[in-house]
PDB file of C-alpha atoms and ligand atoms in Angstrom:
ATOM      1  CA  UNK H 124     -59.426  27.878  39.416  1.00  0.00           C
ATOM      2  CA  UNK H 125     -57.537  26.589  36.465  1.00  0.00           C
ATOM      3  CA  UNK H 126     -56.476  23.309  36.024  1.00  0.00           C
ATOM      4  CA  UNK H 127     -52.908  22.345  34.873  1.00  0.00           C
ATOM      5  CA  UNK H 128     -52.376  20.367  31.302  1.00  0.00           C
ATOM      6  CA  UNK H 129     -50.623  18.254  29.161  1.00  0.00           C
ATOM      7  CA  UNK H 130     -48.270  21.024  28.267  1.00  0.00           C
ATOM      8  CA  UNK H 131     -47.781  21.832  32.229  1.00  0.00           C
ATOM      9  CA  UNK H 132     -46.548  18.726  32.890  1.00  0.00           C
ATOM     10  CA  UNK H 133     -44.183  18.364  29.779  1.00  0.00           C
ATOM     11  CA  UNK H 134     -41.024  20.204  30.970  1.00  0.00           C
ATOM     12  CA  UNK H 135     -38.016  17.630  31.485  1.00  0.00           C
ATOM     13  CA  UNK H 136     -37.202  17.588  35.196  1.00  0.00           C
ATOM     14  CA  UNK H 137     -33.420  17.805  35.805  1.00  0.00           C
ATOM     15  CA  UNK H 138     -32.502  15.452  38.713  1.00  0.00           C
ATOM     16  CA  UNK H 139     -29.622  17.286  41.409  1.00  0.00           C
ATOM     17  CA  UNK H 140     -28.316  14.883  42.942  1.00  0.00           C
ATOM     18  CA  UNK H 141     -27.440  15.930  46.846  1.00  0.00           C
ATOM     19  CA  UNK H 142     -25.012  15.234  49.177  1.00  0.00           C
ATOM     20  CA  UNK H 143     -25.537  15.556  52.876  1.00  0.00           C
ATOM     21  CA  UNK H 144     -22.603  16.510  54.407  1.00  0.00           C
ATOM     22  CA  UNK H 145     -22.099  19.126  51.615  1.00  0.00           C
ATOM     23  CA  UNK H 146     -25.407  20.565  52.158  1.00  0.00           C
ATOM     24  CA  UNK H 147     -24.798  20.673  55.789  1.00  0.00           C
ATOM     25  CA  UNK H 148     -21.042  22.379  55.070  1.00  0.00           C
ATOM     26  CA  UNK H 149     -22.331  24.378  52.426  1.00  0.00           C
ATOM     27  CA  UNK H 150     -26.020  24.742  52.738  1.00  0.00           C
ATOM     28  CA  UNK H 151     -26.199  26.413  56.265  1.00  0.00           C
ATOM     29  CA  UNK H 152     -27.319  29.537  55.400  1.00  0.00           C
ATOM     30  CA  UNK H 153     -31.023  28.043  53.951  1.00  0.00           C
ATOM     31  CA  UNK H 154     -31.861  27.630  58.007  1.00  0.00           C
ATOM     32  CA  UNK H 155     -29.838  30.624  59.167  1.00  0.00           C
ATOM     33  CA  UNK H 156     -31.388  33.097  56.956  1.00  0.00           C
ATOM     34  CA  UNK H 157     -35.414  31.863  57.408  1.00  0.00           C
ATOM     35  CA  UNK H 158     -36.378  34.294  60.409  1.00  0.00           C
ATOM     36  CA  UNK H 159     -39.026  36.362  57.826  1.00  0.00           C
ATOM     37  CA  UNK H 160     -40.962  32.709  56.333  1.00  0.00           C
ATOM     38  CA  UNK H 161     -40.948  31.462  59.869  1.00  0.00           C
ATOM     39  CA  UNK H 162     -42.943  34.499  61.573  1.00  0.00           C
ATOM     40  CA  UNK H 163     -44.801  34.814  58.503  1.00  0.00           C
ATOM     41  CA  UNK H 164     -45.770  31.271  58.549  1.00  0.00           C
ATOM     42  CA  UNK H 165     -46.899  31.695  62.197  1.00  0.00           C
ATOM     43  CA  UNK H 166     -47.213  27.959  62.856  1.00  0.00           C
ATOM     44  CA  UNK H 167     -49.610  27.587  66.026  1.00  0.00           C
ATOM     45  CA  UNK H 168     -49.313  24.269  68.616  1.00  0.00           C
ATOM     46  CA  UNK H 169     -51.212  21.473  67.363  1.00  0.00           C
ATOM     47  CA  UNK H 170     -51.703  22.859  63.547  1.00  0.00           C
ATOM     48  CA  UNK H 171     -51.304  20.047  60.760  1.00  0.00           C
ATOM     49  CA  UNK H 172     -47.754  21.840  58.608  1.00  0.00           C
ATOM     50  CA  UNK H 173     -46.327  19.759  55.402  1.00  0.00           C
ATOM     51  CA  UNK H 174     -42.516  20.996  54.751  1.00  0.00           C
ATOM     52  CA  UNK H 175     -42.356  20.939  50.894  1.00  0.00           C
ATOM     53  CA  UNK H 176     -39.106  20.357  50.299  1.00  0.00           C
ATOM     54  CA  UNK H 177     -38.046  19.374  54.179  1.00  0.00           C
ATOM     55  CA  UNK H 178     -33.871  18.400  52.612  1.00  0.00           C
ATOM     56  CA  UNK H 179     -32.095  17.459  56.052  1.00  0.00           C
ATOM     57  CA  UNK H 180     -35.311  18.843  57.992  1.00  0.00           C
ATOM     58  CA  UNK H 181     -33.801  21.424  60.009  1.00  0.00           C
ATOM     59  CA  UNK H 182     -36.497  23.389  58.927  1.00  0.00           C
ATOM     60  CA  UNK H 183     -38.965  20.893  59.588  1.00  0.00           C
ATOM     61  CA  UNK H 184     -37.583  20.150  63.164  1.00  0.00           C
ATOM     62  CA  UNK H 185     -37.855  24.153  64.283  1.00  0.00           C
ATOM     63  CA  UNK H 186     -41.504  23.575  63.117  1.00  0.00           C
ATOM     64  CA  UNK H 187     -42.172  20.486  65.097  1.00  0.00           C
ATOM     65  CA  UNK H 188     -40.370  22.597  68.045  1.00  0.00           C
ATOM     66  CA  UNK H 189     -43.149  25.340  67.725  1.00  0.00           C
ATOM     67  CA  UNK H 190     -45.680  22.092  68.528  1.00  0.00           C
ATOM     68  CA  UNK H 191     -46.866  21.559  64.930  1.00  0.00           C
ATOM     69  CA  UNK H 192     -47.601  18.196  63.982  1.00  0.00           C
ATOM     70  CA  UNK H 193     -45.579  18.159  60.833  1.00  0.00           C
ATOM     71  CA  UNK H 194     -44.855  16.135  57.744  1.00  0.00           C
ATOM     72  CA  UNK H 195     -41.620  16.975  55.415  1.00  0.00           C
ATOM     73  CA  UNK H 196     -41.515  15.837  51.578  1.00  0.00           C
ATOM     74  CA  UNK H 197     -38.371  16.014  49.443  1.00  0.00           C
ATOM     75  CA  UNK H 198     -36.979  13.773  46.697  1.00  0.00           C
ATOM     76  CA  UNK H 199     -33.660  13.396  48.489  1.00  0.00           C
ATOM     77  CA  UNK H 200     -33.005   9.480  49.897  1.00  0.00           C
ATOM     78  CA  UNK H 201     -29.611  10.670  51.678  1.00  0.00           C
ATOM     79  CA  UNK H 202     -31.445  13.504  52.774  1.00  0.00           C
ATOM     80  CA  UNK H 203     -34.317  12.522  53.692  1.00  0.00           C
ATOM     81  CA  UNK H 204     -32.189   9.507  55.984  1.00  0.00           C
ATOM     82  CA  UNK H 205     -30.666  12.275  57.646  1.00  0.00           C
ATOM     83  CA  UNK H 206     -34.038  14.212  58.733  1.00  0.00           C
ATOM     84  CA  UNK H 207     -35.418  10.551  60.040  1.00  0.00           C
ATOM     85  CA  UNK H 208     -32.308  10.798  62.059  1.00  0.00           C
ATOM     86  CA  UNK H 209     -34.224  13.745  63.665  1.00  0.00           C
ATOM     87  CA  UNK H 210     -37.183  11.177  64.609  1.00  0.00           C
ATOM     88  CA  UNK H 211     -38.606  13.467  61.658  1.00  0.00           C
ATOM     89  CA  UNK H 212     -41.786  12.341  59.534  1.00  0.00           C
ATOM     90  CA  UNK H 213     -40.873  12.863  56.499  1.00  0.00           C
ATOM     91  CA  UNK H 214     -41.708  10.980  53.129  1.00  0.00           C
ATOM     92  CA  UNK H 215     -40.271  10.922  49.850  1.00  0.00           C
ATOM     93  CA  UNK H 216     -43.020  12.559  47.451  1.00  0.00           C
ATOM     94  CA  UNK H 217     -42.524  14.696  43.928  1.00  0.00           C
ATOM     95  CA  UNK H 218     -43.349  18.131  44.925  1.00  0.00           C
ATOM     96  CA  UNK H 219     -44.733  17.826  40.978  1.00  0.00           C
ATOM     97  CA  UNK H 220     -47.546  14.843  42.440  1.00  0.00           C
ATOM     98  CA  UNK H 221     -48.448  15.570  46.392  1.00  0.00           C
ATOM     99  CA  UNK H 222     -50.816  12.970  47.475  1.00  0.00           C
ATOM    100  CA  UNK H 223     -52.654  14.510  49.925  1.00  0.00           C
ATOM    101  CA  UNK H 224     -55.978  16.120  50.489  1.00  0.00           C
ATOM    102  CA  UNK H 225     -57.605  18.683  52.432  1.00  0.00           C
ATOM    103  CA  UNK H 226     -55.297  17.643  55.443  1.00  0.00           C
ATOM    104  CA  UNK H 227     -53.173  20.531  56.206  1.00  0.00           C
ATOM    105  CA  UNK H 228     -53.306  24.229  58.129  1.00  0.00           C
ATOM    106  CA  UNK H 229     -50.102  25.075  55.865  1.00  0.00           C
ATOM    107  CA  UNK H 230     -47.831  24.614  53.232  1.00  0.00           C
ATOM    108  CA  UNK H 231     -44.488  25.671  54.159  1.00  0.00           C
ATOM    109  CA  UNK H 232     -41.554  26.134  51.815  1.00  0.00           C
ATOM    110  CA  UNK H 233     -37.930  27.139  51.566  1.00  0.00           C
ATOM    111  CA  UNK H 234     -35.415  27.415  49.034  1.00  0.00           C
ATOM    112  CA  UNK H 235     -37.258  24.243  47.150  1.00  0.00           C
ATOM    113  CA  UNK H 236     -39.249  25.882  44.677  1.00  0.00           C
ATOM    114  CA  UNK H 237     -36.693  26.901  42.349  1.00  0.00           C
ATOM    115  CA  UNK H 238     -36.234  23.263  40.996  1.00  0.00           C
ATOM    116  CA  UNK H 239     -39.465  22.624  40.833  1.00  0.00           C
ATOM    117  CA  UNK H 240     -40.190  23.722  36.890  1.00  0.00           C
ATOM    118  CA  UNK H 241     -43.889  23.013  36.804  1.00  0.00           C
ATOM    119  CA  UNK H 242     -45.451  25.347  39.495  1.00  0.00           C
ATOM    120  CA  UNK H 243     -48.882  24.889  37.642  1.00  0.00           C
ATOM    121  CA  UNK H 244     -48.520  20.826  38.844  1.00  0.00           C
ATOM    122  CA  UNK H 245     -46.976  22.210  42.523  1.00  0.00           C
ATOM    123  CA  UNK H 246     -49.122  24.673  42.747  1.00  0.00           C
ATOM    124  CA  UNK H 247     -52.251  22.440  41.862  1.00  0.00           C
ATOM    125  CA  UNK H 248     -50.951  19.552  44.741  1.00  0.00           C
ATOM    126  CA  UNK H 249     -50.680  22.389  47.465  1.00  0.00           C
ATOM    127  CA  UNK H 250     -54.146  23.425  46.990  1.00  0.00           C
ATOM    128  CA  UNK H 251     -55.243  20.124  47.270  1.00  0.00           C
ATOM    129  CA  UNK H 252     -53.456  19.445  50.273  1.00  0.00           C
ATOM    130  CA  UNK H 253     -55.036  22.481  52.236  1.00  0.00           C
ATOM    131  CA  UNK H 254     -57.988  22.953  53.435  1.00  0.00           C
ATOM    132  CA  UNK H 255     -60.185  25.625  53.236  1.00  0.00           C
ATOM    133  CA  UNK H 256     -58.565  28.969  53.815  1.00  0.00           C
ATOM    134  CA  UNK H 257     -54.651  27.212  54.542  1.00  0.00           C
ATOM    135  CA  UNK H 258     -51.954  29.037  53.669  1.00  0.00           C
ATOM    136  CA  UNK H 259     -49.185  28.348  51.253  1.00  0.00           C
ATOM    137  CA  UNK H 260     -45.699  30.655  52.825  1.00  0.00           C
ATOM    138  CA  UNK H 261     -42.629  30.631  51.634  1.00  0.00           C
ATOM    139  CA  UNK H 262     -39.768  31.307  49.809  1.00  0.00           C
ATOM    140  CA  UNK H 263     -37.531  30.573  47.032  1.00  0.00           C
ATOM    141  CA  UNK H 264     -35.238  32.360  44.269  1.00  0.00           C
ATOM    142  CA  UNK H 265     -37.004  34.803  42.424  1.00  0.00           C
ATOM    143  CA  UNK H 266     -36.680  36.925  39.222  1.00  0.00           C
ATOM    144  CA  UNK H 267     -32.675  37.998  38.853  1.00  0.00           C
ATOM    145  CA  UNK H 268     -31.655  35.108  41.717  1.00  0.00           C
ATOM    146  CA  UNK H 269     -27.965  34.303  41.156  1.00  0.00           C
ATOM    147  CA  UNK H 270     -27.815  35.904  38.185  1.00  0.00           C
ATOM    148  CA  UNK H 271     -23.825  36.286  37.730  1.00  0.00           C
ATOM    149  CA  UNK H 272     -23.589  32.633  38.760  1.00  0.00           C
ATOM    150  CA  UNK H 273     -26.207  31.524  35.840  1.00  0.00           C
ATOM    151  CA  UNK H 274     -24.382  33.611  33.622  1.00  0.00           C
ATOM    152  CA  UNK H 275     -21.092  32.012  34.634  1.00  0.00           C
ATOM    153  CA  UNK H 276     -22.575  28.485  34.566  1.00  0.00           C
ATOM    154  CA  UNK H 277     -24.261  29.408  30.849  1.00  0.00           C
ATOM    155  CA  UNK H 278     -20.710  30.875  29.400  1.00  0.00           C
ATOM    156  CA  UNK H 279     -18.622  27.842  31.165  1.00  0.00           C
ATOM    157  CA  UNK H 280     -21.012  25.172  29.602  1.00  0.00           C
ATOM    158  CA  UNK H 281     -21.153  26.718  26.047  1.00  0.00           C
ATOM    159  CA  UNK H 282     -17.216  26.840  25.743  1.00  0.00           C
ATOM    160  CA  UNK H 283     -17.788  23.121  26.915  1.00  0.00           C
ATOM    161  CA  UNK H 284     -20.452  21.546  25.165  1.00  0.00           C
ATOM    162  CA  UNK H 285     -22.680  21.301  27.838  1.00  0.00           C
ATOM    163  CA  UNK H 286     -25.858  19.405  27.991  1.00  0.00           C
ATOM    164  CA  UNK H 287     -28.280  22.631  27.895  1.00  0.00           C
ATOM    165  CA  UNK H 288     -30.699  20.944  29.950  1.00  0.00           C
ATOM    166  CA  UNK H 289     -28.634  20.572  32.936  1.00  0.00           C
ATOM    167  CA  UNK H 290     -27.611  24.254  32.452  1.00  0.00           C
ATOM    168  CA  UNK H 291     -28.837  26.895  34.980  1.00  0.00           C
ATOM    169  CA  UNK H 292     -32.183  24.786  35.425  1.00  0.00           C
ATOM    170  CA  UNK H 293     -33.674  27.243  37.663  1.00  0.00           C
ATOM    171  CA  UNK H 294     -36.911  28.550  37.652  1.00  0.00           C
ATOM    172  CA  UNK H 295     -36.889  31.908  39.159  1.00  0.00           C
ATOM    173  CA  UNK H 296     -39.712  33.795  38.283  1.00  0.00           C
ATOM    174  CA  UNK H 297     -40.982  37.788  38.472  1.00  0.00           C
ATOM    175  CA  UNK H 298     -43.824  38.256  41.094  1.00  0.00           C
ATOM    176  CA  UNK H 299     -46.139  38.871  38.534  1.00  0.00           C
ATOM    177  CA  UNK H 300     -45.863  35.686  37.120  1.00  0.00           C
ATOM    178  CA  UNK H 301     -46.030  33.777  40.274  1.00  0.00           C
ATOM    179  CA  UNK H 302     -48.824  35.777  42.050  1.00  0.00           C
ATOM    180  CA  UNK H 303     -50.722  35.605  38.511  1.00  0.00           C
ATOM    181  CA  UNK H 304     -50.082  31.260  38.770  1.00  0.00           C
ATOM    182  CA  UNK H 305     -50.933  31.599  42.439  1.00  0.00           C
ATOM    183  CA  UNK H 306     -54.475  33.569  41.427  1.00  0.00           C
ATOM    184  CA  UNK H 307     -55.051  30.686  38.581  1.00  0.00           C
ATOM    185  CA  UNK H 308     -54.741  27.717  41.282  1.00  0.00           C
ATOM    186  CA  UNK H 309     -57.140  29.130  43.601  1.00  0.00           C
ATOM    187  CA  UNK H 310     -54.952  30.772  45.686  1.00  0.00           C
ATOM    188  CA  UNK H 311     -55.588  34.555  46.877  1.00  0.00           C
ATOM    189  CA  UNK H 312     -52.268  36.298  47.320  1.00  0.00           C
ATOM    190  CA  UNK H 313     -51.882  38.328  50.704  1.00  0.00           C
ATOM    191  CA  UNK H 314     -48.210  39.285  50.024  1.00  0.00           C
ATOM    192  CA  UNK H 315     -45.734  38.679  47.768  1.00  0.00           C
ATOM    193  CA  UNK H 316     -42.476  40.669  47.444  1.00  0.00           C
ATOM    194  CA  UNK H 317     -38.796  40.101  45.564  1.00  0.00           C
ATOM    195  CA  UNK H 318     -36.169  40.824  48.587  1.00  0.00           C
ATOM    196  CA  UNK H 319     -32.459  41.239  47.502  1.00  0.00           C
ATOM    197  CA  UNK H 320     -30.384  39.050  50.227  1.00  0.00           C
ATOM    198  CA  UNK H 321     -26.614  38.698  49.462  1.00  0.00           C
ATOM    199  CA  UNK H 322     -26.042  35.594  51.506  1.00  0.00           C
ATOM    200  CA  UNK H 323     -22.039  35.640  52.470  1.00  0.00           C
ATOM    201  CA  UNK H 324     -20.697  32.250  51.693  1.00  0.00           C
ATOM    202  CA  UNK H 325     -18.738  31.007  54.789  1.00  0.00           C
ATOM    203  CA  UNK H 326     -17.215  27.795  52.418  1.00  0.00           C
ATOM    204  CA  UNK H 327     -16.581  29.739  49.693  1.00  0.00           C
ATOM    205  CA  UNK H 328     -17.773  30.029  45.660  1.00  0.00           C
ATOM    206  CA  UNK H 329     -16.124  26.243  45.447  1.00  0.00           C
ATOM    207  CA  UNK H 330     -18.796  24.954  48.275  1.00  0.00           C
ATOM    208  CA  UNK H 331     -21.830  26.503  46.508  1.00  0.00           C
ATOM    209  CA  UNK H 332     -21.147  25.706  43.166  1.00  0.00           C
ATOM    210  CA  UNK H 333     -20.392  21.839  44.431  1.00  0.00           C
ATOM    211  CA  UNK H 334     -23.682  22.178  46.490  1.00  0.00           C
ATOM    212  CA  UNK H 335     -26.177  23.787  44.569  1.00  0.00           C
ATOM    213  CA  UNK H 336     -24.690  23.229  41.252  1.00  0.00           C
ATOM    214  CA  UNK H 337     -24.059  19.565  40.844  1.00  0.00           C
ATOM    215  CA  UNK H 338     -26.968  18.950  38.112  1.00  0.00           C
ATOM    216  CA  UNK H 339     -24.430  21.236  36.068  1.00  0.00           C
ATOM    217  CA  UNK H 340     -21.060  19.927  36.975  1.00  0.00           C
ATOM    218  CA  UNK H 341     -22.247  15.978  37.303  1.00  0.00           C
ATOM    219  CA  UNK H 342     -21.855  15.620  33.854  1.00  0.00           C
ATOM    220  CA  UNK H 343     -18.222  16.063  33.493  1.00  0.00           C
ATOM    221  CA  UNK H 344     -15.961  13.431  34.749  1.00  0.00           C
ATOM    222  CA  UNK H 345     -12.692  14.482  37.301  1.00  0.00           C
ATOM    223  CA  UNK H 346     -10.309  15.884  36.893  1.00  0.00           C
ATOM    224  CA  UNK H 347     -12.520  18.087  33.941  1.00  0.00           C
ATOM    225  CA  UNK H 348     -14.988  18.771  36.532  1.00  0.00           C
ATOM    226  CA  UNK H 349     -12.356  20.486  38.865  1.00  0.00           C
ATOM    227  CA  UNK H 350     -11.074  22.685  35.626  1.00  0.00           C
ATOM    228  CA  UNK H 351     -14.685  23.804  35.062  1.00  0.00           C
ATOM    229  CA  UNK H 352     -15.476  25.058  38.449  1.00  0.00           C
ATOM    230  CA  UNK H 353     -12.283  26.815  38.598  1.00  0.00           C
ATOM    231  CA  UNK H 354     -13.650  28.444  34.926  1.00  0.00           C
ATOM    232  CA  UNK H 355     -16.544  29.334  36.921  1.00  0.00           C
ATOM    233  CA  UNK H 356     -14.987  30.988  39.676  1.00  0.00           C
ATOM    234  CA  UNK H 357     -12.290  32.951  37.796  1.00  0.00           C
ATOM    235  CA  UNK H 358     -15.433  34.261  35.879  1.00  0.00           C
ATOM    236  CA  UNK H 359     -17.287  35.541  39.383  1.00  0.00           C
ATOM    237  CA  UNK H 360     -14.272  36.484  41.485  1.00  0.00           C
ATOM    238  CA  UNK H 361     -14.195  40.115  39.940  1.00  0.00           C
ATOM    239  CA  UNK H 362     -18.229  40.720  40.918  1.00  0.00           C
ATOM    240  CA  UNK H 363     -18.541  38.359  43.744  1.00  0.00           C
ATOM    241  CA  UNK H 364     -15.364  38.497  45.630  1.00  0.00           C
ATOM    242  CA  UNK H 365     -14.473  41.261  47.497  1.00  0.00           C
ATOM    243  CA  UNK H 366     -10.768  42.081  48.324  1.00  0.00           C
ATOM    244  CA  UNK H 367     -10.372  40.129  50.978  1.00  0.00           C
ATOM    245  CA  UNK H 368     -11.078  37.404  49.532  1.00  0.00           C
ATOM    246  CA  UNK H 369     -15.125  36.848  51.009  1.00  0.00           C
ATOM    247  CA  UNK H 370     -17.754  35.404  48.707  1.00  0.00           C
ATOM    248  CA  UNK H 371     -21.276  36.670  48.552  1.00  0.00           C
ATOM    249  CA  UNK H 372     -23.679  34.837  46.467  1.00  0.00           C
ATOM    250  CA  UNK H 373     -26.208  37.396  44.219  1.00  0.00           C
ATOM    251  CA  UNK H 374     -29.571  35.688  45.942  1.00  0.00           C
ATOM    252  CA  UNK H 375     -32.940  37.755  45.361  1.00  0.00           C
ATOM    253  CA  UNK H 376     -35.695  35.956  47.478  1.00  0.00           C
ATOM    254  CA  UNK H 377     -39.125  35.276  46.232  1.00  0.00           C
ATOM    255  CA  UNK H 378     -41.593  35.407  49.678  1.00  0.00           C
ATOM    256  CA  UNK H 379     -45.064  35.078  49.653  1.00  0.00           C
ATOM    257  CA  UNK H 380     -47.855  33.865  51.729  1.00  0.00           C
ATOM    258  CA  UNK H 381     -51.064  32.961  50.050  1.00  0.00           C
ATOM    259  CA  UNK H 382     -54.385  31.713  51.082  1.00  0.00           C
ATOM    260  CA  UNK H 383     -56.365  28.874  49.798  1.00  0.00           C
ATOM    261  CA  UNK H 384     -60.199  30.018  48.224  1.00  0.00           C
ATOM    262  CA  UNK H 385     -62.689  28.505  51.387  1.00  0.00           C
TER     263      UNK H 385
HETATM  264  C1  LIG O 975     -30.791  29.473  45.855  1.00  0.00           C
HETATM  265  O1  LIG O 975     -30.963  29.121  47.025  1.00  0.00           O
HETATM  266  O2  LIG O 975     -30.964  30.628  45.516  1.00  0.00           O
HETATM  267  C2  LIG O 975     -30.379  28.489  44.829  1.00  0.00           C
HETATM  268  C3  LIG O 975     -30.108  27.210  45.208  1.00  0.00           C
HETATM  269  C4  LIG O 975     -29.740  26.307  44.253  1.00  0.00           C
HETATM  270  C5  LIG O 975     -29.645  26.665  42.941  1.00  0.00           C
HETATM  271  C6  LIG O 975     -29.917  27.938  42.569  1.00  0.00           C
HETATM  272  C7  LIG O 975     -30.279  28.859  43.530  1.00  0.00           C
END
């Protein structure tokens, strides 16, 4: 197994800042669409789950439903707040630094991972939070994942003097790449697959771009901000609209489940 370093850990972190009632407007799709993680995660009554990346926890509540005793991490304060509404136990942890060890059946994961940019540190935290033979299943955007939107975002923020580090600060990678940092962490790799999934966006481009894309648009004040995302979407409507006006986003999934060395 190889250990993460220095050089890991040295990546600046954007911080997305997230609000609840958008994510719940906008964000819907993230639980409609997890059918394939949830049978491939399999969770069993009575197995120990963490929820890397729990958000609002409507994730982490369908697990609790299935009788796992489950804990949900996130960065979130407002949402986190709304998944202790749920009577959820969840804790605010850096998916960078879990603290745990040895303690859990499973590591379960959706649509977290891409803002994570040091999968050597995440990767490194899950296998210490597993024991012997857990698995790690998930998903999040993989190699090509809203690619028209990035580009968008990238041509938008150079006209504008963006701050490049707020940019598109995805990390989306190939499944080489991942399976390879899976391998390195001690981790061997029972499936792992890029699956196209156009996601149909019932609140429009506008509610995704406010959603998902706030560590981009934060830094410009009102009304500037407005003028921006409407440079955005006048960029996408021609590949992402279709005539009558519906919005797909271009979402490629990255899904794998992978099992800790015993
Ligand atoms: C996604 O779910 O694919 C995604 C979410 C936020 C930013 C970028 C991509």
């Amino acid at each position: 197994m190889t250990q993460p370093t220095a050089r890991d850990a040295a990546l600046p972190t954007p911080v997305q800042r997230w609000s609840a009632s958008d994510y719940a407007k906008n964000g819907r799709f993230v639980q409609e669409f997890a059918g394939p993680i949830f049978r491939l995660l399999g969770a069993k009554p009575g197995e120990r789950i963490l929820d890397l990346g729990c958000g609002d926890g409507a994730l982490t509540a369908e697990i609790k439903a299935l009788g796992a005793d489950v804990v949900g991490v996130d960065l979130s304060d407002e949402l986190l707040a709304v998944a202790r509404m749920k009577g959820l136990n969840v804790r605010k942890v850096d998916g960078h630094a879990l603290d745990f060890v040895s303690e859990f059946d499973a590591v379960f994961t959706n649509a977290a991972l891409h803002w994570m940019r040091k999968p050597k540190l995440v990767i490194a935290g899950v296998a210490r939070a597993l024991r012997p033979r857990g698995r790690f299943v998930g998903e999040f955007g993989g190699h090509g994942n809203v690619a028209a939107i990035a580009t968008a975002i990238r041509a938008v923020g150079a006209l504008r003097g963006s701050d490049p580090a707020a940019t598109a600060p995805w990390f989306f990678p190939t499944t080489e790449e991942y399976g390879r940092l899976l391998a390195e962490g001690g981790f061997t790799v029972k499936e792992i697959a890029l699956v196209p999934r156009p996601t149909p966006l019932k609140t429009g481009m506008e509610g995704w771009l406010r959603t998902f894309g706030r560590s981009f648009f934060d830094q410009f004040p009102e009304p500037e901000r407005s003028e921006v995302v409407g440079e955005v979407i006048e960029l996408l409507r021609p590949s992402l609209s279709d005539t009558r006006g519906q919005w797909t986003a271009d979402h490629i999934r990255l899904r794998f489940f992978a099992e800790r060395a015993a």
